[in-house]
mmCIF file of C-alpha atoms in Angstrom:
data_model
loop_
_atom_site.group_PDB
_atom_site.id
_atom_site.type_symbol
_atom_site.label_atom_id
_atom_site.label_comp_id
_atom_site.label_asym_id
_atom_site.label_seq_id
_atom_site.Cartn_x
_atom_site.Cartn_y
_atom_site.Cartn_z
ATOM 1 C CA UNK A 621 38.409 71.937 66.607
ATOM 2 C CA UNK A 622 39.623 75.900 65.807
ATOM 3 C CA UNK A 623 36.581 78.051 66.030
ATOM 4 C CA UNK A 624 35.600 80.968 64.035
ATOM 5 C CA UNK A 625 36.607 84.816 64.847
ATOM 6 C CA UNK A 626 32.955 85.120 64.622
ATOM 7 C CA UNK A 627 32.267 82.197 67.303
ATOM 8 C CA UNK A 628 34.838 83.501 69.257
ATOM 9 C CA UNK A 629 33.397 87.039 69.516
ATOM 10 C CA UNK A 630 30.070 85.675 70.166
ATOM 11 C CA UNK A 631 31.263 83.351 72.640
ATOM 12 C CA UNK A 632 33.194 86.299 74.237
ATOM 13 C CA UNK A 633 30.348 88.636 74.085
ATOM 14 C CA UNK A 634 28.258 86.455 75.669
ATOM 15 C CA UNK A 635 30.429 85.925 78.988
ATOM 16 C CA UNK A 636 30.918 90.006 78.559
ATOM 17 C CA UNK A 637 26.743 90.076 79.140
ATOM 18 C CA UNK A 638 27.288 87.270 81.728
ATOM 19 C CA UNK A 639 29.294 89.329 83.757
ATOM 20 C CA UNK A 640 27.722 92.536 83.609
ATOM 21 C CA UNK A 641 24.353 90.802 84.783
ATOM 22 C CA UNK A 642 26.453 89.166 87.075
ATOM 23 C CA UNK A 643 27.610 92.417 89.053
ATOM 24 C CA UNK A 644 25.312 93.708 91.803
ATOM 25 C CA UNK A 645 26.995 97.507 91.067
ATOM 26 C CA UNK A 646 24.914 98.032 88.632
ATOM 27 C CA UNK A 647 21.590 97.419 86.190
ATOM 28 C CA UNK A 648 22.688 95.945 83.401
ATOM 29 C CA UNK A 649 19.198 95.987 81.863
ATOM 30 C CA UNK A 650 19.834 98.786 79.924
ATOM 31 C CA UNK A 651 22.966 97.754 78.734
ATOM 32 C CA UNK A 652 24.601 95.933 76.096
ATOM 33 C CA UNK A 653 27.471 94.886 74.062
ATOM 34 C CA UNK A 654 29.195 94.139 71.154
ATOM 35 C CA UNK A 655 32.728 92.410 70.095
ATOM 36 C CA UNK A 656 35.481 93.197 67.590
ATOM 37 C CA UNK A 657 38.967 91.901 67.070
ATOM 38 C CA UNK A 658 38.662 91.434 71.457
ATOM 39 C CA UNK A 659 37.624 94.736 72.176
ATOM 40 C CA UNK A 660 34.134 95.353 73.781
ATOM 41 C CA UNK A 661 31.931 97.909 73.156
ATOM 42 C CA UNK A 662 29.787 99.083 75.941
ATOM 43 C CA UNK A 663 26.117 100.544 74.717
ATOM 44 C CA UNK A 664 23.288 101.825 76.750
ATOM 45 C CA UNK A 665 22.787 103.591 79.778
ATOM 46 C CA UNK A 666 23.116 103.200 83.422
ATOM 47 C CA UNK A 667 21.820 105.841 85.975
ATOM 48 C CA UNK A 668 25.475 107.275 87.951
ATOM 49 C CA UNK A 669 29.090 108.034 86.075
ATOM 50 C CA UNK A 670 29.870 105.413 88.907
ATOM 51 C CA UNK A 671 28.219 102.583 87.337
ATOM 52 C CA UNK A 672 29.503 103.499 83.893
ATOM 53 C CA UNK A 673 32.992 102.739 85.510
ATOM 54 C CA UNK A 674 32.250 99.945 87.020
ATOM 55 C CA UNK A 675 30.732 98.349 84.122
ATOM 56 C CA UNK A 676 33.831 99.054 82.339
ATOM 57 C CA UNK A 677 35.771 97.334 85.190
ATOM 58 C CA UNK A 678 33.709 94.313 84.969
ATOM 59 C CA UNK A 679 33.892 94.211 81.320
ATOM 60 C CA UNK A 680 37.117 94.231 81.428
ATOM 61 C CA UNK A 681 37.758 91.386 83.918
ATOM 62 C CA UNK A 682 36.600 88.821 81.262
ATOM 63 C CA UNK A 683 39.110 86.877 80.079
ATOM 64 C CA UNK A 684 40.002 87.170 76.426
ATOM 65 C CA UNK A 685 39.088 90.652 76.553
ATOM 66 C CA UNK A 686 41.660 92.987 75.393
ATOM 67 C CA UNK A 687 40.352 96.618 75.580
ATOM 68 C CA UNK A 688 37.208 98.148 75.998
ATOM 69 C CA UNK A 689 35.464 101.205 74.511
ATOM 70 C CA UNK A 690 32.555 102.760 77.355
ATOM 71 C CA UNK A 691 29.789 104.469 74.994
ATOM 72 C CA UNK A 692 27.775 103.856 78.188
ATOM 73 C CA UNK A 693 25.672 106.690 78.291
ATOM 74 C CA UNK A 694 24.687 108.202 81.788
ATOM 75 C CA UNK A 695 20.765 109.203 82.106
ATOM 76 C CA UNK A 696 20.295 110.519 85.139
ATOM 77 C CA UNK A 697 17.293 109.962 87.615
ATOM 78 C CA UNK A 698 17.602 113.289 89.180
ATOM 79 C CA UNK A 699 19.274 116.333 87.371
ATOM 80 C CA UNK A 700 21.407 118.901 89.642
ATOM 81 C CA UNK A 701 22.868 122.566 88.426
ATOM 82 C CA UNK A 702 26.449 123.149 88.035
ATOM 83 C CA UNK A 703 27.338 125.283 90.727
ATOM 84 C CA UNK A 704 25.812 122.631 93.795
ATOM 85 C CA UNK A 705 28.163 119.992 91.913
ATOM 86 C CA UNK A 706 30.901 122.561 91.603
ATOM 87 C CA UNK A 707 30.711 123.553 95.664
ATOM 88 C CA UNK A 708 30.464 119.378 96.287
ATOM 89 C CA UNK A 709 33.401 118.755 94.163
ATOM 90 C CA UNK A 710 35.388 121.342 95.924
ATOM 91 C CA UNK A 711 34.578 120.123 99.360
ATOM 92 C CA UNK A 712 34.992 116.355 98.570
ATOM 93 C CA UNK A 713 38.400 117.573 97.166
ATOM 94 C CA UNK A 714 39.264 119.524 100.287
ATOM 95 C CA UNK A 715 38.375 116.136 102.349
ATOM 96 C CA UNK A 716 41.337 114.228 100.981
ATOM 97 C CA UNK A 717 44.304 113.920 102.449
ATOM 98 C CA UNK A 718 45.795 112.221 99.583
ATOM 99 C CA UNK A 719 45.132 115.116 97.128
ATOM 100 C CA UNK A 720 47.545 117.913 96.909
ATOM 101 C CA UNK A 721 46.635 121.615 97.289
ATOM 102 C CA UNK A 722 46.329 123.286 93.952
ATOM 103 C CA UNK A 723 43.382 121.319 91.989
ATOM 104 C CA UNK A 724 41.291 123.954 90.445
ATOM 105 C CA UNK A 725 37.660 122.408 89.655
ATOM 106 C CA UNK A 726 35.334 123.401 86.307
ATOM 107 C CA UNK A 727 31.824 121.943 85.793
ATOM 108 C CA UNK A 728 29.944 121.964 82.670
ATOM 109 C CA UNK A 729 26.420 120.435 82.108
ATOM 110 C CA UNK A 730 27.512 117.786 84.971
ATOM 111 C CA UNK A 731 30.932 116.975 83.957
ATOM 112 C CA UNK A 732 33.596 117.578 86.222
ATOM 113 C CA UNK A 733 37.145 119.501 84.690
ATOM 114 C CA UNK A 734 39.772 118.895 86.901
ATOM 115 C CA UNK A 735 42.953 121.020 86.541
ATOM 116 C CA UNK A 736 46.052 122.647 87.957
ATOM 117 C CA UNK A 737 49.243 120.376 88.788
ATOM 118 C CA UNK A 738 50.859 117.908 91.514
ATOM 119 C CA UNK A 739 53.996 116.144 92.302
ATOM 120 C CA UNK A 740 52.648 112.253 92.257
ATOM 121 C CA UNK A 741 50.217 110.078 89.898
ATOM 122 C CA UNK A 742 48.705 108.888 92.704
ATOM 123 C CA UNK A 743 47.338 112.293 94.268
ATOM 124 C CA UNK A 744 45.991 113.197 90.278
ATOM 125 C CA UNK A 745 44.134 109.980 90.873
ATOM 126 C CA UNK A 746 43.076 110.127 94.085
ATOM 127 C CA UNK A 747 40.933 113.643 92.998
ATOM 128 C CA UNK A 748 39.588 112.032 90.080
ATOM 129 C CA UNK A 749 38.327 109.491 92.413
ATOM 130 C CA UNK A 750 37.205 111.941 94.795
ATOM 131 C CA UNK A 751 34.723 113.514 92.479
ATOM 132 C CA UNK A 752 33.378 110.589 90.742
ATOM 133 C CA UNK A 753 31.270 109.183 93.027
ATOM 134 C CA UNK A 754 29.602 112.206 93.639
ATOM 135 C CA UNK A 755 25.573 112.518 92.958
ATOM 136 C CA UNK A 756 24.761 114.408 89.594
ATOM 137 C CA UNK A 757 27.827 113.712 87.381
ATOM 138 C CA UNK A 758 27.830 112.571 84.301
ATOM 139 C CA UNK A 759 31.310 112.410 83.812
ATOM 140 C CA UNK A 760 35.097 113.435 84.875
ATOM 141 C CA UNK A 761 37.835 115.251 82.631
ATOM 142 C CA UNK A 762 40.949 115.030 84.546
ATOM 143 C CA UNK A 763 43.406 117.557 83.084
ATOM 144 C CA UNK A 764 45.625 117.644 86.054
ATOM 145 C CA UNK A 765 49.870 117.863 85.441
ATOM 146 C CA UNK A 766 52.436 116.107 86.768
ATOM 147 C CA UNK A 767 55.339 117.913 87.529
ATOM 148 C CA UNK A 768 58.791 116.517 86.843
ATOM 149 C CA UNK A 769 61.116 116.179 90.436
ATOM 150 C CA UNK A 770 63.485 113.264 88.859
ATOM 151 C CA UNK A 771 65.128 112.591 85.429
ATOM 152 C CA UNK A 772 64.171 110.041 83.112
ATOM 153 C CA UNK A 773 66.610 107.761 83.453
ATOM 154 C CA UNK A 774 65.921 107.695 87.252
ATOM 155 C CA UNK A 775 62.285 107.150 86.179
ATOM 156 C CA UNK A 776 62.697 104.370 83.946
ATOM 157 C CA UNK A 777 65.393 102.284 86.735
ATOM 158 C CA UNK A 778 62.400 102.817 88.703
ATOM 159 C CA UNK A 779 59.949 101.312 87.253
ATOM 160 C CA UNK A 780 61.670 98.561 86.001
ATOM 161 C CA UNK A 781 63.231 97.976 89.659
ATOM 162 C CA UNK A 782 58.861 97.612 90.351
ATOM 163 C CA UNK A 783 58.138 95.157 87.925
ATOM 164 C CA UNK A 784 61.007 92.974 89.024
ATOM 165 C CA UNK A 785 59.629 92.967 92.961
ATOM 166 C CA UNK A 786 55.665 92.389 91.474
ATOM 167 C CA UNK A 787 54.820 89.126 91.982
ATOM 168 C CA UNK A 788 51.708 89.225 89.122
ATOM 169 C CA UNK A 789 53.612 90.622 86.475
ATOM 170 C CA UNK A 790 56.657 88.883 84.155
ATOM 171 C CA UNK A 791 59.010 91.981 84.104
ATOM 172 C CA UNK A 792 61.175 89.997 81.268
ATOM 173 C CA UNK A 793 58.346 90.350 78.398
ATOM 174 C CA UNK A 794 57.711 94.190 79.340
ATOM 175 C CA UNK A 795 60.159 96.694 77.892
ATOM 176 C CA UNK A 796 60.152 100.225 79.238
ATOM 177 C CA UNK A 797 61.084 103.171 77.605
ATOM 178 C CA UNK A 798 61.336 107.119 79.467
ATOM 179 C CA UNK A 799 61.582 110.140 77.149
ATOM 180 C CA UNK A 800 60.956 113.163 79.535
ATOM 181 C CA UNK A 801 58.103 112.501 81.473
ATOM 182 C CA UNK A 802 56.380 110.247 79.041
ATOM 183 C CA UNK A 803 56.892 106.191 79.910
ATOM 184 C CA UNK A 804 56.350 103.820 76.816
ATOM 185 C CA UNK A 805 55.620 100.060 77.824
ATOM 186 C CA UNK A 806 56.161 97.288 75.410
ATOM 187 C CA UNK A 807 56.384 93.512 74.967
ATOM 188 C CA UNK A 808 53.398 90.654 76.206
ATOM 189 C CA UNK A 809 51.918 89.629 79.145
ATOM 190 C CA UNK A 810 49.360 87.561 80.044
ATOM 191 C CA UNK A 811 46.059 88.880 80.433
ATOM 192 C CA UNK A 812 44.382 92.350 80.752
ATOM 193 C CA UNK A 813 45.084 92.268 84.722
ATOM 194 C CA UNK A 814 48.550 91.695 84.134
ATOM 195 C CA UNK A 815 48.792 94.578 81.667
ATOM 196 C CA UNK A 816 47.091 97.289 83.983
ATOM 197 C CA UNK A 817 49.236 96.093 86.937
ATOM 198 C CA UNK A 818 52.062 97.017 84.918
ATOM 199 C CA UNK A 819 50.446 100.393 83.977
ATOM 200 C CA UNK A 820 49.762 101.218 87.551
ATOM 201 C CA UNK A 821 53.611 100.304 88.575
ATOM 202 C CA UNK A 822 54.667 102.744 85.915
ATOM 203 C CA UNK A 823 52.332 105.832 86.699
ATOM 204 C CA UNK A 824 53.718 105.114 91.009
ATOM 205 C CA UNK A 825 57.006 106.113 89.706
ATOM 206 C CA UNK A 826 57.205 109.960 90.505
ATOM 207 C CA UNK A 827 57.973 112.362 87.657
ATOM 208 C CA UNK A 828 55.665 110.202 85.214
ATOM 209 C CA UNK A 829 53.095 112.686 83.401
ATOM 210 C CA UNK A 830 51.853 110.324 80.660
ATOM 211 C CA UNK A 831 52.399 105.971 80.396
ATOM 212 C CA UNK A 832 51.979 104.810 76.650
ATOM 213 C CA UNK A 833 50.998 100.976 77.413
ATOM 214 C CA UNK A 834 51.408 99.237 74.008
ATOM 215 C CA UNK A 835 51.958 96.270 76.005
ATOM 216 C CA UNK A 836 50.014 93.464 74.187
ATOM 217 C CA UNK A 837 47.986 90.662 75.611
ATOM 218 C CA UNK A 838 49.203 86.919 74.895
ATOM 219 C CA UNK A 839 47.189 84.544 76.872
#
């Protein structure tokens, strides 16, 4: 028997719930959730930016889920000033030995600004992730460049060279397309995993400054 959009999205909604009470990272008391056309809509509040993102990560990792939308909002037990979360951010950058010199920080009512430019995706993620676990923020903007060091056709054998060696993802329904430093995926995988794996593969190529992932989810 076919079941209704509407049983569907209450059926998925309710394993969304399932899993957030399920995960010990956070308190999902205060949390909640609604379902549209597969994409989840986080509500509420949790008490750190780091369980806001990992309530999006768990969210995510229910099947049938194909996007998710965090209006998670973060209420803080303990408030701190701008300038201690500025000097923290600074140092925890400094820490790093995966993030490149040259990261400028800006912090505004507990939201972190990141800025200034490196070589690799990986180093403009490893300072985003070197801020956000910090105590007092509320979020992270990262505004960080990448700067170009190969052409785009170089870029796109790259990544498609990637795909073809991961063992998760079926390169021959994802299409990729390099104009400048922008990457455009396209086609169908699987499941959400599948489709972020293939993300990640595409932002490891160096060069990339922006992935467009219209890749669509088939299950």
């Amino acid at each position: 028997m076919t079941l209704t959009i509407s049983t569907q999205e209450q059926r998925l909604r309710d394993n969304v719930l399932r899993q957030l009470e399920w995960d010990p990272q956070f308190d999902a008391s205060r949390t909640g959730a609604t379902v549209k056309d597969g994409i989840v809509t986080l509500s509420g509040y949790v008490d750190t930016y780091a369980a806001k993102l990992a309530a999006e990560r768990c969210a995510r990792k229910v099947y049938g889920v194909q996007g998710v939308a965090n209006e998670l909002q973060v209420a803080l037990a303990e408030e701190r000033i701008d300038p201690e979360l500025a000097h923290d951010a600074v140092v925890a950058l400094k820490t790093r030995v995966d993030v490149a010199p040259g990261v400028d920080v800006t912090v505004r009512n507990g939201v972190i600004s990141l800025g200034g430019s490196v070589a690799w995706m990986y180093q403009k993620a490893a300072a985003e992730r070197a801020v956000e676990y910090l105590h007092g923020v509320r979020g992270v903007i990262n505004n960080i460049k990448i700067t170009p060091i190969v052409s785009p056709r170089d870029v796109q054998h790259r990544i498609v060279e990637a795909l073809h060696r991961h063992a998760d993802i079926d390169a021959r329904r994802v299409h990729v397309d390099a104009d400048g430093r922008t990457v455009t995926l396209t086609g169908n995988v699987r499941s959400w995993a599948e489709k972020e794996q293939a993300g990640r593969a595409a932002w490891t190529a160096p060069g990339v400054g922006d992935v467009r992932n219209h890749i669509e989810i088939v299950p």
